[in-house]
mmCIF file of C-alpha atoms and ligand atoms in Angstrom:
data_model
loop_
_atom_site.group_PDB
_atom_site.id
_atom_site.type_symbol
_atom_site.label_atom_id
_atom_site.label_comp_id
_atom_site.label_asym_id
_atom_site.label_seq_id
_atom_site.Cartn_x
_atom_site.Cartn_y
_atom_site.Cartn_z
ATOM 1 C CA UNK A 13 0.000 0.000 0.000
ATOM 2 C CA UNK A 14 1.242 3.478 -0.846
ATOM 3 C CA UNK A 15 1.518 5.671 2.233
ATOM 4 C CA UNK A 16 2.957 8.774 0.595
ATOM 5 C CA UNK A 17 2.590 9.839 -2.992
ATOM 6 C CA UNK A 18 3.916 12.911 -4.782
ATOM 7 C CA UNK A 19 2.734 13.984 -8.212
ATOM 8 C CA UNK A 20 4.344 16.748 -10.259
ATOM 9 C CA UNK A 21 5.623 18.517 -7.183
ATOM 10 C CA UNK A 22 7.261 21.838 -7.955
ATOM 11 C CA UNK A 23 8.938 24.363 -5.733
ATOM 12 C CA UNK A 24 11.092 27.353 -6.593
ATOM 13 C CA UNK A 25 12.948 29.847 -4.466
ATOM 14 C CA UNK A 26 13.336 33.064 -6.477
ATOM 15 C CA UNK A 27 15.332 31.917 -9.521
ATOM 16 C CA UNK A 28 16.256 28.484 -8.060
ATOM 17 C CA UNK A 29 14.098 25.540 -8.954
ATOM 18 C CA UNK A 30 14.373 23.174 -5.982
ATOM 19 C CA UNK A 31 11.761 20.631 -7.102
ATOM 20 C CA UNK A 32 10.817 20.078 -10.694
ATOM 21 C CA UNK A 33 7.919 17.744 -11.408
ATOM 22 C CA UNK A 34 8.891 15.378 -8.649
ATOM 23 C CA UNK A 35 6.979 12.086 -8.649
ATOM 24 C CA UNK A 36 7.274 9.493 -5.927
ATOM 25 C CA UNK A 37 5.415 6.555 -4.404
ATOM 26 C CA UNK A 38 6.501 5.377 -0.983
ATOM 27 C CA UNK A 39 5.159 2.057 0.242
ATOM 28 C CA UNK A 40 3.870 1.697 3.761
ATOM 29 C CA UNK A 41 6.421 0.002 6.029
ATOM 30 C CA UNK A 42 9.331 0.495 3.672
ATOM 31 C CA UNK A 43 12.735 1.977 4.400
ATOM 32 C CA UNK A 44 12.898 4.430 1.545
ATOM 33 C CA UNK A 45 16.205 6.067 0.688
ATOM 34 C CA UNK A 46 16.268 9.422 -1.039
ATOM 35 C CA UNK A 47 19.733 9.410 -2.558
ATOM 36 C CA UNK A 48 21.087 12.518 -4.187
ATOM 37 C CA UNK A 49 23.872 15.096 -4.111
ATOM 38 C CA UNK A 50 23.892 18.519 -2.428
ATOM 39 C CA UNK A 51 21.122 20.732 -3.692
ATOM 40 C CA UNK A 52 19.129 17.865 -5.235
ATOM 41 C CA UNK A 53 15.962 18.864 -3.377
ATOM 42 C CA UNK A 54 15.862 16.262 -0.584
ATOM 43 C CA UNK A 55 15.295 18.717 2.266
ATOM 44 C CA UNK A 56 12.825 20.754 0.258
ATOM 45 C CA UNK A 57 10.773 17.608 -0.360
ATOM 46 C CA UNK A 58 10.810 16.673 3.323
ATOM 47 C CA UNK A 59 9.921 20.220 4.383
ATOM 48 C CA UNK A 60 6.904 20.212 2.098
ATOM 49 C CA UNK A 61 5.725 16.795 3.297
ATOM 50 C CA UNK A 62 5.966 17.931 6.905
ATOM 51 C CA UNK A 63 4.202 21.222 6.242
ATOM 52 C CA UNK A 64 7.078 23.646 6.791
ATOM 53 C CA UNK A 65 7.030 24.707 3.159
ATOM 54 C CA UNK A 66 4.222 24.792 0.614
ATOM 55 C CA UNK A 67 4.721 23.587 -2.933
ATOM 56 C CA UNK A 68 4.098 25.934 -5.869
ATOM 57 C CA UNK A 69 2.141 23.210 -7.626
ATOM 58 C CA UNK A 70 1.627 19.472 -7.632
ATOM 59 C CA UNK A 71 -0.067 17.081 -5.286
ATOM 60 C CA UNK A 72 0.829 15.076 -2.208
ATOM 61 C CA UNK A 73 -1.302 12.333 -0.738
ATOM 62 C CA UNK A 74 -0.944 10.582 2.595
ATOM 63 C CA UNK A 75 -2.716 7.223 2.801
ATOM 64 C CA UNK A 76 -4.713 8.159 -0.272
ATOM 65 C CA UNK A 77 -5.956 11.503 1.106
ATOM 66 C CA UNK A 78 -4.759 14.851 -0.220
ATOM 67 C CA UNK A 79 -2.172 16.158 2.236
ATOM 68 C CA UNK A 80 -3.366 19.455 3.674
ATOM 69 C CA UNK A 81 -0.868 21.454 5.774
ATOM 70 C CA UNK A 82 -3.555 22.596 8.231
ATOM 71 C CA UNK A 83 -4.887 19.074 8.900
ATOM 72 C CA UNK A 84 -3.746 18.229 12.443
ATOM 73 C CA UNK A 85 -4.710 14.553 12.200
ATOM 74 C CA UNK A 86 -2.468 14.193 9.144
ATOM 75 C CA UNK A 87 0.349 16.131 10.799
ATOM 76 C CA UNK A 88 0.371 13.636 13.655
ATOM 77 C CA UNK A 89 1.148 10.857 11.228
ATOM 78 C CA UNK A 90 4.375 12.531 10.093
ATOM 79 C CA UNK A 91 7.594 13.049 12.036
ATOM 80 C CA UNK A 92 10.527 15.092 10.747
ATOM 81 C CA UNK A 93 14.076 14.822 12.003
ATOM 82 C CA UNK A 94 15.543 17.843 10.215
ATOM 83 C CA UNK A 95 18.970 18.057 8.628
ATOM 84 C CA UNK A 96 19.995 20.953 10.853
ATOM 85 C CA UNK A 97 19.689 19.972 14.480
ATOM 86 C CA UNK A 98 16.652 21.624 16.032
ATOM 87 C CA UNK A 99 17.113 21.376 19.789
ATOM 88 C CA UNK A 100 17.211 23.829 22.685
ATOM 89 C CA UNK A 101 20.865 23.754 23.732
ATOM 90 C CA UNK A 102 20.345 25.135 27.232
ATOM 91 C CA UNK A 103 17.623 22.615 28.051
ATOM 92 C CA UNK A 104 18.087 19.008 29.114
ATOM 93 C CA UNK A 105 17.307 16.046 26.856
ATOM 94 C CA UNK A 106 14.169 15.404 28.871
ATOM 95 C CA UNK A 107 12.953 19.014 28.675
ATOM 96 C CA UNK A 108 13.524 19.078 24.925
ATOM 97 C CA UNK A 109 11.394 15.972 24.509
ATOM 98 C CA UNK A 110 8.710 17.413 26.777
ATOM 99 C CA UNK A 111 8.582 20.541 24.669
ATOM 100 C CA UNK A 112 8.248 18.651 21.395
ATOM 101 C CA UNK A 113 5.599 16.384 22.952
ATOM 102 C CA UNK A 114 3.572 19.403 24.039
ATOM 103 C CA UNK A 115 3.784 20.895 20.555
ATOM 104 C CA UNK A 116 2.047 17.728 19.403
ATOM 105 C CA UNK A 117 -0.599 18.068 22.093
ATOM 106 C CA UNK A 118 0.646 15.353 24.442
ATOM 107 C CA UNK A 119 0.166 15.722 28.163
ATOM 108 C CA UNK A 120 -0.010 13.780 31.413
ATOM 109 C CA UNK A 121 0.740 10.087 31.418
ATOM 110 C CA UNK A 122 1.026 9.753 27.643
ATOM 111 C CA UNK A 123 3.594 12.545 27.579
ATOM 112 C CA UNK A 124 5.683 10.911 30.344
ATOM 113 C CA UNK A 125 5.469 7.531 28.636
ATOM 114 C CA UNK A 126 6.577 8.974 25.315
ATOM 115 C CA UNK A 127 9.481 10.803 26.958
ATOM 116 C CA UNK A 128 10.695 7.499 28.420
ATOM 117 C CA UNK A 129 10.270 5.811 25.046
ATOM 118 C CA UNK A 130 12.121 8.573 23.185
ATOM 119 C CA UNK A 131 14.986 8.616 25.711
ATOM 120 C CA UNK A 132 15.341 4.883 25.264
ATOM 121 C CA UNK A 133 15.330 5.167 21.467
ATOM 122 C CA UNK A 134 17.995 7.882 21.678
ATOM 123 C CA UNK A 135 19.943 5.774 24.204
ATOM 124 C CA UNK A 136 20.034 8.796 26.460
ATOM 125 C CA UNK A 137 18.038 7.593 29.473
ATOM 126 C CA UNK A 138 21.085 8.002 31.711
ATOM 127 C CA UNK A 139 21.770 11.503 30.374
ATOM 128 C CA UNK A 140 18.201 12.772 30.568
ATOM 129 C CA UNK A 141 19.084 15.646 32.921
ATOM 130 C CA UNK A 142 22.120 16.867 30.982
ATOM 131 C CA UNK A 143 21.880 20.017 28.901
ATOM 132 C CA UNK A 144 22.060 19.422 25.159
ATOM 133 C CA UNK A 145 25.048 21.779 24.893
ATOM 134 C CA UNK A 146 27.103 19.140 26.748
ATOM 135 C CA UNK A 147 26.260 16.445 24.199
ATOM 136 C CA UNK A 148 28.477 15.062 21.429
ATOM 137 C CA UNK A 149 27.411 15.391 17.794
ATOM 138 C CA UNK A 150 26.122 11.822 17.816
ATOM 139 C CA UNK A 151 24.071 12.300 20.991
ATOM 140 C CA UNK A 152 22.465 15.447 19.597
ATOM 141 C CA UNK A 153 21.665 13.612 16.389
ATOM 142 C CA UNK A 154 20.027 10.755 18.288
ATOM 143 C CA UNK A 155 17.948 13.198 20.307
ATOM 144 C CA UNK A 156 17.042 15.079 17.129
ATOM 145 C CA UNK A 157 15.563 11.834 15.801
ATOM 146 C CA UNK A 158 13.828 11.008 19.088
ATOM 147 C CA UNK A 159 12.002 14.357 19.168
ATOM 148 C CA UNK A 160 10.389 13.401 15.853
ATOM 149 C CA UNK A 161 8.975 10.229 17.439
ATOM 150 C CA UNK A 162 7.193 11.798 20.404
ATOM 151 C CA UNK A 163 3.776 11.733 18.712
ATOM 152 C CA UNK A 164 4.228 8.168 17.349
ATOM 153 C CA UNK A 165 4.192 9.098 13.661
ATOM 154 C CA UNK A 166 3.477 6.486 11.013
ATOM 155 C CA UNK A 167 6.115 7.921 8.737
ATOM 156 C CA UNK A 168 9.470 9.259 9.859
ATOM 157 C CA UNK A 169 11.390 11.616 7.612
ATOM 158 C CA UNK A 170 15.039 11.517 8.531
ATOM 159 C CA UNK A 171 17.092 14.147 6.744
ATOM 160 C CA UNK A 172 20.800 13.202 6.504
ATOM 161 C CA UNK A 173 20.980 11.979 10.098
ATOM 162 C CA UNK A 174 24.593 10.781 9.991
ATOM 163 C CA UNK A 175 26.416 13.891 8.846
ATOM 164 C CA UNK A 176 29.042 14.831 11.439
ATOM 165 C CA UNK A 177 28.409 11.706 13.490
ATOM 166 C CA UNK A 178 31.085 9.291 14.774
ATOM 167 C CA UNK A 179 30.954 5.693 13.446
ATOM 168 C CA UNK A 180 29.612 4.269 16.708
ATOM 169 C CA UNK A 181 26.699 6.698 16.866
ATOM 170 C CA UNK A 182 26.114 6.156 13.166
ATOM 171 C CA UNK A 183 25.640 2.448 13.771
ATOM 172 C CA UNK A 184 23.367 3.199 16.733
ATOM 173 C CA UNK A 185 21.254 5.413 14.453
ATOM 174 C CA UNK A 186 21.075 2.692 11.793
ATOM 175 C CA UNK A 187 20.001 0.111 14.394
ATOM 176 C CA UNK A 188 17.356 2.444 15.804
ATOM 177 C CA UNK A 189 15.889 3.218 12.396
ATOM 178 C CA UNK A 190 15.897 -0.441 11.370
ATOM 179 C CA UNK A 191 14.124 -1.305 14.653
ATOM 180 C CA UNK A 192 11.506 1.352 13.928
ATOM 181 C CA UNK A 193 10.978 -0.132 10.489
ATOM 182 C CA UNK A 194 10.699 -3.556 12.152
ATOM 183 C CA UNK A 195 7.872 -2.149 14.256
ATOM 184 C CA UNK A 196 6.049 -1.114 11.088
ATOM 185 C CA UNK A 197 7.102 2.497 10.735
ATOM 186 C CA UNK A 198 7.772 3.875 7.274
ATOM 187 C CA UNK A 199 11.195 5.513 7.207
ATOM 188 C CA UNK A 200 12.193 8.027 4.548
ATOM 189 C CA UNK A 201 15.914 8.522 4.744
ATOM 190 C CA UNK A 202 17.804 11.135 2.786
ATOM 191 C CA UNK A 203 21.497 10.804 2.168
ATOM 192 C CA UNK A 204 24.238 11.471 -0.322
ATOM 193 C CA UNK A 205 26.148 8.386 0.834
ATOM 194 C CA UNK A 206 25.436 5.525 -1.501
ATOM 195 C CA UNK A 207 26.816 3.048 1.078
ATOM 196 C CA UNK A 208 24.020 4.048 3.464
ATOM 197 C CA UNK A 209 21.350 3.673 0.815
ATOM 198 C CA UNK A 210 22.756 0.276 -0.181
ATOM 199 C CA UNK A 211 22.971 -0.953 3.381
ATOM 200 C CA UNK A 212 19.699 0.319 4.823
ATOM 201 C CA UNK A 213 17.080 0.881 2.213
ATOM 202 C CA UNK A 214 14.674 -1.594 0.653
ATOM 203 C CA UNK A 215 13.590 1.036 -1.860
ATOM 204 C CA UNK A 216 15.794 3.777 -3.227
ATOM 205 C CA UNK A 217 14.817 6.908 -5.110
ATOM 206 C CA UNK A 218 17.604 8.636 -6.973
ATOM 207 C CA UNK A 219 17.058 12.374 -6.897
ATOM 208 C CA UNK A 220 18.890 15.038 -8.832
ATOM 209 C CA UNK A 221 18.042 18.634 -9.737
ATOM 210 C CA UNK A 222 14.597 18.389 -8.163
ATOM 211 C CA UNK A 223 13.522 15.247 -9.981
ATOM 212 C CA UNK A 224 13.319 11.588 -9.101
ATOM 213 C CA UNK A 225 15.313 9.885 -11.832
ATOM 214 C CA UNK A 226 14.690 6.273 -10.812
ATOM 215 C CA UNK A 227 13.165 4.280 -7.984
ATOM 216 C CA UNK A 228 13.584 0.636 -7.165
ATOM 217 C CA UNK A 229 15.415 -1.872 -5.057
ATOM 218 C CA UNK A 230 19.199 -1.838 -5.142
ATOM 219 C CA UNK A 231 19.188 -4.866 -7.444
ATOM 220 C CA UNK A 232 16.643 -3.548 -9.922
ATOM 221 C CA UNK A 233 18.404 -0.189 -10.065
ATOM 222 C CA UNK A 234 21.778 -1.759 -10.747
ATOM 223 C CA UNK A 235 20.348 -3.911 -13.526
ATOM 224 C CA UNK A 236 20.173 -0.793 -15.608
ATOM 225 C CA UNK A 237 23.938 -0.547 -15.813
ATOM 226 C CA UNK A 238 25.917 -2.249 -18.515
ATOM 227 C CA UNK A 239 27.346 -5.454 -17.112
ATOM 228 C CA UNK A 240 30.899 -4.406 -16.673
ATOM 229 C CA UNK A 241 33.232 -5.452 -13.931
ATOM 230 C CA UNK A 242 35.802 -3.166 -12.481
ATOM 231 C CA UNK A 243 39.058 -4.894 -11.635
ATOM 232 C CA UNK A 244 41.623 -3.074 -9.578
ATOM 233 C CA UNK A 245 45.196 -4.176 -9.523
ATOM 234 C CA UNK A 246 48.102 -2.749 -7.589
ATOM 235 C CA UNK A 247 50.281 -1.189 -10.285
ATOM 236 C CA UNK A 248 53.374 -2.509 -8.484
ATOM 237 C CA UNK A 249 52.183 -6.092 -8.847
ATOM 238 C CA UNK A 250 52.198 -5.911 -12.672
ATOM 239 C CA UNK A 251 55.393 -5.543 -14.662
ATOM 240 C CA UNK A 252 55.338 -3.962 -18.119
ATOM 241 C CA UNK A 253 54.555 -7.096 -20.081
ATOM 242 C CA UNK A 254 51.840 -8.054 -17.612
ATOM 243 C CA UNK A 255 50.331 -4.603 -17.900
ATOM 244 C CA UNK A 256 50.113 -5.112 -21.650
ATOM 245 C CA UNK A 257 48.409 -8.468 -21.047
ATOM 246 C CA UNK A 258 46.033 -6.847 -18.554
ATOM 247 C CA UNK A 259 44.892 -4.444 -21.281
ATOM 248 C CA UNK A 260 43.523 -7.293 -23.428
ATOM 249 C CA UNK A 261 40.544 -7.493 -21.019
ATOM 250 C CA UNK A 262 39.360 -3.913 -21.377
ATOM 251 C CA UNK A 263 40.033 -0.276 -20.789
ATOM 252 C CA UNK A 264 42.732 0.445 -18.232
ATOM 253 C CA UNK A 265 43.119 3.675 -16.325
ATOM 254 C CA UNK A 266 45.604 4.563 -13.613
ATOM 255 C CA UNK A 267 43.915 5.301 -10.283
ATOM 256 C CA UNK A 268 46.462 6.369 -7.684
ATOM 257 C CA UNK A 269 48.786 3.434 -7.087
ATOM 258 C CA UNK A 270 46.290 1.107 -8.781
ATOM 259 C CA UNK A 271 45.305 0.271 -12.292
ATOM 260 C CA UNK A 272 41.596 0.171 -12.907
ATOM 261 C CA UNK A 273 40.264 -2.091 -15.607
ATOM 262 C CA UNK A 274 36.762 -1.713 -16.988
ATOM 263 C CA UNK A 275 36.002 -5.004 -18.629
ATOM 264 C CA UNK A 276 34.549 -5.516 -22.069
ATOM 265 C CA UNK A 277 31.058 -6.909 -22.608
ATOM 266 C CA UNK A 278 32.297 -10.411 -23.531
ATOM 267 C CA UNK A 279 34.524 -10.567 -20.477
ATOM 268 C CA UNK A 280 34.703 -13.835 -18.563
ATOM 269 C CA UNK A 281 36.159 -13.936 -15.092
ATOM 270 C CA UNK A 282 37.381 -17.495 -15.733
ATOM 271 C CA UNK A 283 39.482 -16.273 -18.685
ATOM 272 C CA UNK A 284 40.898 -13.532 -16.553
ATOM 273 C CA UNK A 285 41.982 -15.888 -13.799
ATOM 274 C CA UNK A 286 43.385 -18.354 -16.311
ATOM 275 C CA UNK A 287 45.570 -15.504 -17.533
ATOM 276 C CA UNK A 288 46.718 -14.541 -14.000
ATOM 277 C CA UNK A 289 47.591 -18.190 -13.395
ATOM 278 C CA UNK A 290 49.534 -18.474 -16.662
ATOM 279 C CA UNK A 291 51.475 -15.346 -15.775
ATOM 280 C CA UNK A 292 52.187 -16.616 -12.283
ATOM 281 C CA UNK A 293 50.346 -13.644 -10.771
ATOM 282 C CA UNK A 294 48.779 -13.725 -7.322
ATOM 283 C CA UNK A 295 44.977 -13.606 -7.730
ATOM 284 C CA UNK A 296 44.598 -11.809 -4.405
ATOM 285 C CA UNK A 297 46.350 -8.763 -5.923
ATOM 286 C CA UNK A 298 43.197 -8.186 -7.993
ATOM 287 C CA UNK A 299 40.036 -6.719 -6.565
ATOM 288 C CA UNK A 300 36.781 -7.169 -8.402
ATOM 289 C CA UNK A 301 34.067 -4.588 -7.808
ATOM 290 C CA UNK A 302 30.473 -4.811 -8.909
ATOM 291 C CA UNK A 303 28.784 -1.663 -10.185
ATOM 292 C CA UNK A 304 27.435 0.577 -7.439
ATOM 293 C CA UNK A 305 24.758 3.239 -7.079
ATOM 294 C CA UNK A 306 27.512 5.762 -7.618
ATOM 295 C CA UNK A 307 28.163 4.260 -11.056
ATOM 296 C CA UNK A 308 24.425 4.372 -11.767
ATOM 297 C CA UNK A 309 24.271 8.026 -10.741
ATOM 298 C CA UNK A 310 27.164 8.807 -13.061
ATOM 299 C CA UNK A 311 25.458 6.812 -15.819
ATOM 300 C CA UNK A 312 22.165 8.721 -15.381
ATOM 301 C CA UNK A 313 23.484 12.249 -14.875
ATOM 302 C CA UNK A 314 27.059 12.314 -16.126
ATOM 303 C CA UNK A 315 28.022 13.639 -12.687
ATOM 304 C CA UNK A 316 29.612 12.237 -9.572
ATOM 305 C CA UNK A 317 27.342 11.734 -6.584
ATOM 306 C CA UNK A 318 30.002 13.295 -4.394
ATOM 307 C CA UNK A 319 31.654 16.481 -5.388
HETATM 308 N N1 ATP B 426 15.037 28.705 1.619
HETATM 309 C C1 ATP B 426 15.678 28.669 0.454
HETATM 310 N N2 ATP B 426 15.915 29.783 -0.248
HETATM 311 C C2 ATP B 426 16.550 29.753 -1.439
HETATM 312 N N3 ATP B 426 16.987 28.638 -2.034
HETATM 313 C C3 ATP B 426 16.780 27.490 -1.379
HETATM 314 C C4 ATP B 426 16.127 27.426 -0.115
HETATM 315 N N4 ATP B 426 16.060 26.125 0.268
HETATM 316 C C5 ATP B 426 16.649 25.417 -0.698
HETATM 317 N N5 ATP B 426 17.086 26.216 -1.694
HETATM 318 C C6 ATP B 426 17.745 25.758 -2.942
HETATM 319 O O1 ATP B 426 16.961 24.715 -3.489
HETATM 320 C C7 ATP B 426 17.786 23.668 -3.989
HETATM 321 C C8 ATP B 426 17.457 22.373 -3.268
HETATM 322 O O2 ATP B 426 17.864 22.490 -1.921
HETATM 323 P P1 ATP B 426 17.677 21.352 -0.830
HETATM 324 O O3 ATP B 426 18.123 21.928 0.464
HETATM 325 O O4 ATP B 426 16.302 20.833 -0.900
HETATM 326 O O5 ATP B 426 18.702 20.245 -1.347
HETATM 327 P P2 ATP B 426 19.259 18.960 -0.590
HETATM 328 O O6 ATP B 426 19.124 17.831 -1.520
HETATM 329 O O7 ATP B 426 18.611 18.848 0.739
HETATM 330 O O8 ATP B 426 20.795 19.305 -0.421
HETATM 331 P P3 ATP B 426 21.830 18.958 0.778
HETATM 332 O O9 ATP B 426 22.305 17.552 0.524
HETATM 333 O O10 ATP B 426 22.925 19.959 0.584
HETATM 334 O O11 ATP B 426 21.110 19.122 2.058
HETATM 335 C C9 ATP B 426 19.224 24.149 -3.794
HETATM 336 O O12 ATP B 426 19.644 24.743 -4.986
HETATM 337 C C10 ATP B 426 19.100 25.160 -2.680
HETATM 338 O O13 ATP B 426 20.130 26.114 -2.793
HETATM 339 MG MG1 MG B 427 19.292 18.813 2.583
#
């Protein structure tokens, strides 16, 4: 079932077009990755869905109903963890959560219960009384996500939640979001890291210049690429005559201290390894990479995902 649908969504800021006929269908219960470079329109999309911005034209539906910014019942179904941390630095973790809960109309026992729940999700129960200004980047990020969960939304929009976060907190955030998905929540996750999209998301939308270029699972998206292998070899492990032999398998480019080979269409890995064996080369000096979302992005746009 589609929980969130966008049709021909457009949004401009003065002369900048942030969203240009954006179309999207997000399935209920999915972990949907919005993958795109800086300025692609990810935050603008999330801001419109959560009612902080209004589109110039186009339509959004939530569970089949037109999404209306003033509809409180609809608002309660959506949680936004914004890209830029939105917390009160002087206040404690607990007070921040209380404040966000009250904004969503929670009070009394439900409010206290949700504060406990959110502290647990953020793994900050033991730091509940500490002021946010004393927190590390990762702790702030976790709390920034937890505030979006106070009103038990059905759909959580998480805008680049791992930027500036240490690896341990990053893994904690991944685990938390995957748990939330396990409990049936729909997670929309924006990122410009293809590794995150590959690791976390069951559906991925590739966004660039305000448009969704493709959506699908990792596997279906990658099927669009020509079936080339990339083989990396340490340049030092190949002498001149071997380098010439290496070239018979495709196009070779130097890449730092490595040689990168893009194989031809009729390439067979078995032929390649027969050759390494004949030459007395060590097979473990060659790394074989499958195409990635980064390659797909380059294929679709002619640009690198990362600048
Ligand atoms: N309030 C604003 N005023 C003017 N231009 C804006 C505003 N918000 C966004 N833009 C522009 O709209 C485009 C899309 O921006 P958006 O923030 O949605 O991209 P993004 O995909 O979230 O990028 P990032 O990965 O850097 O966060 C950019 O060109 C941006 O400069
Ligand atoms: Mg953004």
